[in-house]
């Protein structure tokens, strides 16, 4: 719906180079956006320089910026100090007259596991930043509340100085977009979720699931500590969400590793270029060291 509402053919969509591949289908193939990516990581953190350079290099007046933290596939959320820089770069462009639609994909909202990582949605910083910045926050209970297949979503808008009439117009356009595209969302799913959100046990249940994911994330971090793994792969920064990425070293082919892992070690992973995505959301705690060990064994087999 956000792509339908805000993308015209030829618009530039700015993304980090690790991104949920459905954006290509929705924004690119669906609505004609031209996808431009910036390098996500540098020196173990968010590459603020690449982010700023990419934005500065766009000549069009309108820029659609898609921010997805915790990020799929990397499992990275910027640190609070990195968020400050990201926000100030966006503000700089807005002051220069650029019109920025900041689409904030909060599919994994709240799943932040480490100190120093920005714990809120970056929407908080962008919603009142500047008249030229429209912040569009997208939430889905799929990952936040573990309800695959419910097909419910939420859109929240924020723009500095907006009047009630402007928000009413946005709301009407959004309702029209839904009506004109998919007619309606499942009422059954909405009703079930509303009951859950109003239930007294909701927060406690959610906390329990959060703790499971946090502990798996920590265990996975520990599992990479073996020196014998280093010639073959290294983890990219991760601190949140459902997944993390492993960069395989030169001389190894991630797609060949993926196929070998599946055939010999009954281990399923997803691959983007030379990066392997591991889903700790789908790996029980007692299998996490084995997951990394299987990756190592597969790399060793293929290096022979
Ligand atoms: C970054 C990101 N955004 C959005 C979605 C879509 O979520 P849903 O299944 O609720 O459509 C996903 C699902 O994988 C995702 O990873």
Short mmCIF file of N, CA and C in Angstrom, two decimals, residues 162-236:
data_model
loop_
_atom_site.label_atom_id
_atom_site.label_comp_id
_atom_site.label_asym_id
_atom_site.label_seq_id
_atom_site.Cartn_x
_atom_site.Cartn_y
_atom_site.Cartn_z
N UNK A 162 2.09 19.23 10.29
CA UNK A 162 0.89 18.79 9.56
C UNK A 162 -0.39 19.19 10.31
N UNK A 163 -1.39 19.55 9.57
CA UNK A 163 -2.67 19.91 10.16
C UNK A 163 -3.55 18.65 10.25
N UNK A 164 -4.59 18.69 11.06
CA UNK A 164 -5.52 17.56 11.07
C UNK A 164 -6.07 17.27 9.67
N UNK A 165 -6.28 18.33 8.87
CA UNK A 165 -6.82 18.12 7.52
C UNK A 165 -5.85 17.31 6.67
N UNK A 166 -4.54 17.56 6.86
CA UNK A 166 -3.55 16.81 6.06
C UNK A 166 -3.57 15.33 6.45
N UNK A 167 -3.63 15.08 7.76
CA UNK A 167 -3.67 13.67 8.20
C UNK A 167 -4.97 12.99 7.75
N UNK A 168 -6.06 13.76 7.76
CA UNK A 168 -7.33 13.18 7.29
C UNK A 168 -7.23 12.82 5.80
N UNK A 169 -6.55 13.68 5.04
CA UNK A 169 -6.37 13.40 3.61
C UNK A 169 -5.54 12.13 3.42
N UNK A 170 -4.45 12.02 4.19
CA UNK A 170 -3.61 10.82 4.09
C UNK A 170 -4.40 9.56 4.47
N UNK A 171 -5.20 9.69 5.51
CA UNK A 171 -5.99 8.55 5.96
C UNK A 171 -7.00 8.13 4.88
N UNK A 172 -7.65 9.13 4.27
CA UNK A 172 -8.63 8.83 3.22
C UNK A 172 -7.96 8.18 2.02
N UNK A 173 -6.79 8.72 1.64
CA UNK A 173 -6.07 8.15 0.50
C UNK A 173 -5.66 6.71 0.80
N UNK A 174 -5.24 6.47 2.04
CA UNK A 174 -4.82 5.11 2.42
C UNK A 174 -6.02 4.16 2.37
N UNK A 175 -7.14 4.62 2.92
CA UNK A 175 -8.34 3.78 2.90
C UNK A 175 -8.75 3.48 1.45
N UNK A 176 -8.66 4.50 0.59
CA UNK A 176 -8.99 4.32 -0.83
C UNK A 176 -8.04 3.35 -1.51
N UNK A 177 -6.76 3.44 -1.13
CA UNK A 177 -5.75 2.55 -1.72
C UNK A 177 -6.05 1.10 -1.35
N UNK A 178 -6.42 0.88 -0.11
CA UNK A 178 -6.74 -0.49 0.33
C UNK A 178 -7.98 -0.98 -0.41
N UNK A 179 -9.01 -0.13 -0.42
CA UNK A 179 -10.28 -0.48 -1.07
C UNK A 179 -10.06 -0.82 -2.55
N UNK A 180 -9.23 0.00 -3.20
CA UNK A 180 -9.03 -0.13 -4.64
C UNK A 180 -8.04 -1.21 -5.04
N UNK A 181 -7.31 -1.74 -4.09
CA UNK A 181 -6.31 -2.76 -4.42
C UNK A 181 -6.70 -4.15 -3.94
N UNK A 182 -7.06 -4.23 -2.66
CA UNK A 182 -7.32 -5.57 -2.09
C UNK A 182 -8.71 -5.65 -1.47
N UNK A 183 -9.49 -4.60 -1.66
CA UNK A 183 -10.85 -4.51 -1.13
C UNK A 183 -10.85 -4.41 0.39
N UNK A 184 -10.32 -5.41 1.04
CA UNK A 184 -10.27 -5.33 2.50
C UNK A 184 -9.31 -6.37 3.06
N UNK A 185 -8.93 -6.13 4.30
CA UNK A 185 -8.10 -7.08 5.04
C UNK A 185 -9.05 -8.06 5.74
N UNK A 186 -8.50 -9.22 6.12
CA UNK A 186 -9.33 -10.21 6.80
C UNK A 186 -9.86 -9.68 8.14
N UNK A 187 -11.16 -9.64 8.24
CA UNK A 187 -11.78 -9.17 9.48
C UNK A 187 -11.54 -10.14 10.62
N UNK A 188 -11.49 -11.41 10.29
CA UNK A 188 -11.23 -12.43 11.32
C UNK A 188 -9.86 -12.21 11.96
N UNK A 189 -8.83 -12.00 11.13
CA UNK A 189 -7.49 -11.76 11.66
C UNK A 189 -7.47 -10.51 12.54
N UNK A 190 -8.11 -9.45 12.05
CA UNK A 190 -8.13 -8.20 12.82
C UNK A 190 -8.80 -8.41 14.18
N UNK A 191 -9.91 -9.14 14.17
CA UNK A 191 -10.66 -9.34 15.42
C UNK A 191 -9.85 -10.17 16.41
N UNK A 192 -9.20 -11.22 15.91
CA UNK A 192 -8.38 -12.05 16.80
C UNK A 192 -7.26 -11.22 17.42
N UNK A 193 -6.61 -10.40 16.57
CA UNK A 193 -5.50 -9.59 17.08
C UNK A 193 -5.97 -8.56 18.09
N UNK A 194 -7.10 -7.93 17.81
CA UNK A 194 -7.62 -6.93 18.74
C UNK A 194 -7.84 -7.56 20.12
N UNK A 195 -8.38 -8.76 20.12
CA UNK A 195 -8.58 -9.47 21.39
C UNK A 195 -7.26 -9.73 22.10
N UNK A 196 -6.26 -10.13 21.32
CA UNK A 196 -4.94 -10.41 21.90
C UNK A 196 -4.35 -9.13 22.50
N UNK A 197 -4.43 -8.02 21.74
CA UNK A 197 -3.84 -6.76 22.23
C UNK A 197 -4.51 -6.27 23.51
N UNK A 198 -5.77 -6.60 23.67
CA UNK A 198 -6.50 -6.15 24.86
C UNK A 198 -6.35 -7.13 26.03
N UNK A 199 -5.72 -8.27 25.75
CA UNK A 199 -5.65 -9.30 26.79
C UNK A 199 -4.59 -8.96 27.85
N UNK A 200 -4.86 -9.32 29.09
CA UNK A 200 -3.97 -8.99 30.20
C UNK A 200 -2.64 -9.73 30.10
N UNK A 201 -2.63 -10.86 29.41
CA UNK A 201 -1.39 -11.66 29.35
C UNK A 201 -0.51 -11.32 28.14
N UNK A 202 -0.95 -10.36 27.32
CA UNK A 202 -0.23 -10.06 26.08
C UNK A 202 1.23 -9.68 26.34
N UNK A 203 1.46 -8.72 27.21
CA UNK A 203 2.83 -8.22 27.43
C UNK A 203 3.75 -9.33 27.93
N UNK A 204 3.24 -10.13 28.86
CA UNK A 204 4.06 -11.20 29.45
C UNK A 204 4.42 -12.26 28.39
N UNK A 205 3.45 -12.61 27.56
CA UNK A 205 3.71 -13.60 26.50
C UNK A 205 4.75 -13.06 25.53
N UNK A 206 4.59 -11.80 25.20
CA UNK A 206 5.50 -11.17 24.25
C UNK A 206 6.93 -11.14 24.82
N UNK A 207 7.03 -10.83 26.09
CA UNK A 207 8.34 -10.78 26.76
C UNK A 207 9.01 -12.16 26.72
N UNK A 208 8.23 -13.19 26.91
CA UNK A 208 8.75 -14.56 26.91
C UNK A 208 9.37 -14.89 25.54
N UNK A 209 8.67 -14.54 24.49
CA UNK A 209 9.16 -14.81 23.13
C UNK A 209 10.41 -13.96 22.84
N UNK A 210 10.38 -12.71 23.33
CA UNK A 210 11.53 -11.82 23.17
C UNK A 210 12.77 -12.46 23.80
N UNK A 211 12.60 -12.99 25.00
CA UNK A 211 13.73 -13.59 25.72
C UNK A 211 14.28 -14.80 24.96
N UNK A 212 13.41 -15.60 24.39
CA UNK A 212 13.87 -16.76 23.61
C UNK A 212 14.77 -16.29 22.45
N UNK A 213 14.30 -15.27 21.74
CA UNK A 213 15.07 -14.78 20.59
C UNK A 213 16.38 -14.14 21.03
N UNK A 214 16.34 -13.38 22.11
CA UNK A 214 17.55 -12.71 22.62
C UNK A 214 18.60 -13.75 23.02
N UNK A 215 18.17 -14.79 23.68
CA UNK A 215 19.12 -15.82 24.13
C UNK A 215 19.71 -16.57 22.93
N UNK A 216 18.90 -16.81 21.93
CA UNK A 216 19.42 -17.47 20.72
C UNK A 216 20.44 -16.57 20.01
N UNK A 217 20.13 -15.29 19.97
CA UNK A 217 21.03 -14.33 19.31
C UNK A 217 22.39 -14.32 20.03
N UNK A 218 22.35 -14.32 21.36
CA UNK A 218 23.60 -14.32 22.14
C UNK A 218 24.37 -15.62 21.93
N UNK A 219 23.64 -16.74 21.90
CA UNK A 219 24.29 -18.04 21.71
C UNK A 219 24.95 -18.11 20.33
N UNK A 220 24.29 -17.54 19.35
CA UNK A 220 24.84 -17.55 18.00
C UNK A 220 26.13 -16.73 17.95
N UNK A 221 26.11 -15.60 18.62
CA UNK A 221 27.33 -14.76 18.67
C UNK A 221 28.50 -15.54 19.24
N UNK A 222 28.23 -16.24 20.35
CA UNK A 222 29.26 -17.07 21.00
C UNK A 222 29.77 -18.14 20.06
N UNK A 223 28.86 -18.72 19.28
CA UNK A 223 29.21 -19.86 18.43
C UNK A 223 30.23 -19.51 17.35
N UNK A 224 30.36 -18.23 17.04
CA UNK A 224 31.32 -17.84 15.99
C UNK A 224 32.73 -17.67 16.52
N UNK A 225 32.90 -17.85 17.83
CA UNK A 225 34.19 -17.51 18.45
C UNK A 225 35.33 -18.50 18.18
N UNK A 226 35.09 -19.57 17.46
CA UNK A 226 36.16 -20.56 17.27
C UNK A 226 37.15 -20.10 16.19
N UNK A 227 38.44 -20.11 16.51
CA UNK A 227 39.43 -19.62 15.54
C UNK A 227 39.46 -20.41 14.23
N UNK A 228 39.08 -21.71 14.29
CA UNK A 228 39.13 -22.50 13.05
C UNK A 228 38.12 -22.02 12.00
N UNK A 229 37.11 -21.26 12.44
CA UNK A 229 36.11 -20.76 11.47
C UNK A 229 36.65 -19.60 10.63
N UNK A 230 37.65 -18.90 11.20
CA UNK A 230 38.04 -17.62 10.59
C UNK A 230 38.54 -17.68 9.14
N UNK A 231 39.24 -18.71 8.73
CA UNK A 231 39.65 -18.74 7.31
C UNK A 231 38.47 -18.89 6.35
N UNK A 232 37.30 -19.30 6.86
CA UNK A 232 36.18 -19.62 5.97
C UNK A 232 35.07 -18.55 5.95
N UNK A 233 34.79 -18.00 7.10
CA UNK A 233 33.68 -17.02 7.15
C UNK A 233 33.77 -16.16 8.40
N UNK A 234 33.05 -15.02 8.33
CA UNK A 234 32.93 -14.19 9.55
C UNK A 234 31.53 -13.61 9.63
N UNK A 235 31.03 -13.45 10.86
CA UNK A 235 29.69 -12.88 10.99
C UNK A 235 29.70 -11.39 10.69
N UNK A 236 28.67 -10.90 10.02
CA UNK A 236 28.49 -9.45 9.86
C UNK A 236 27.83 -8.95 11.15
#
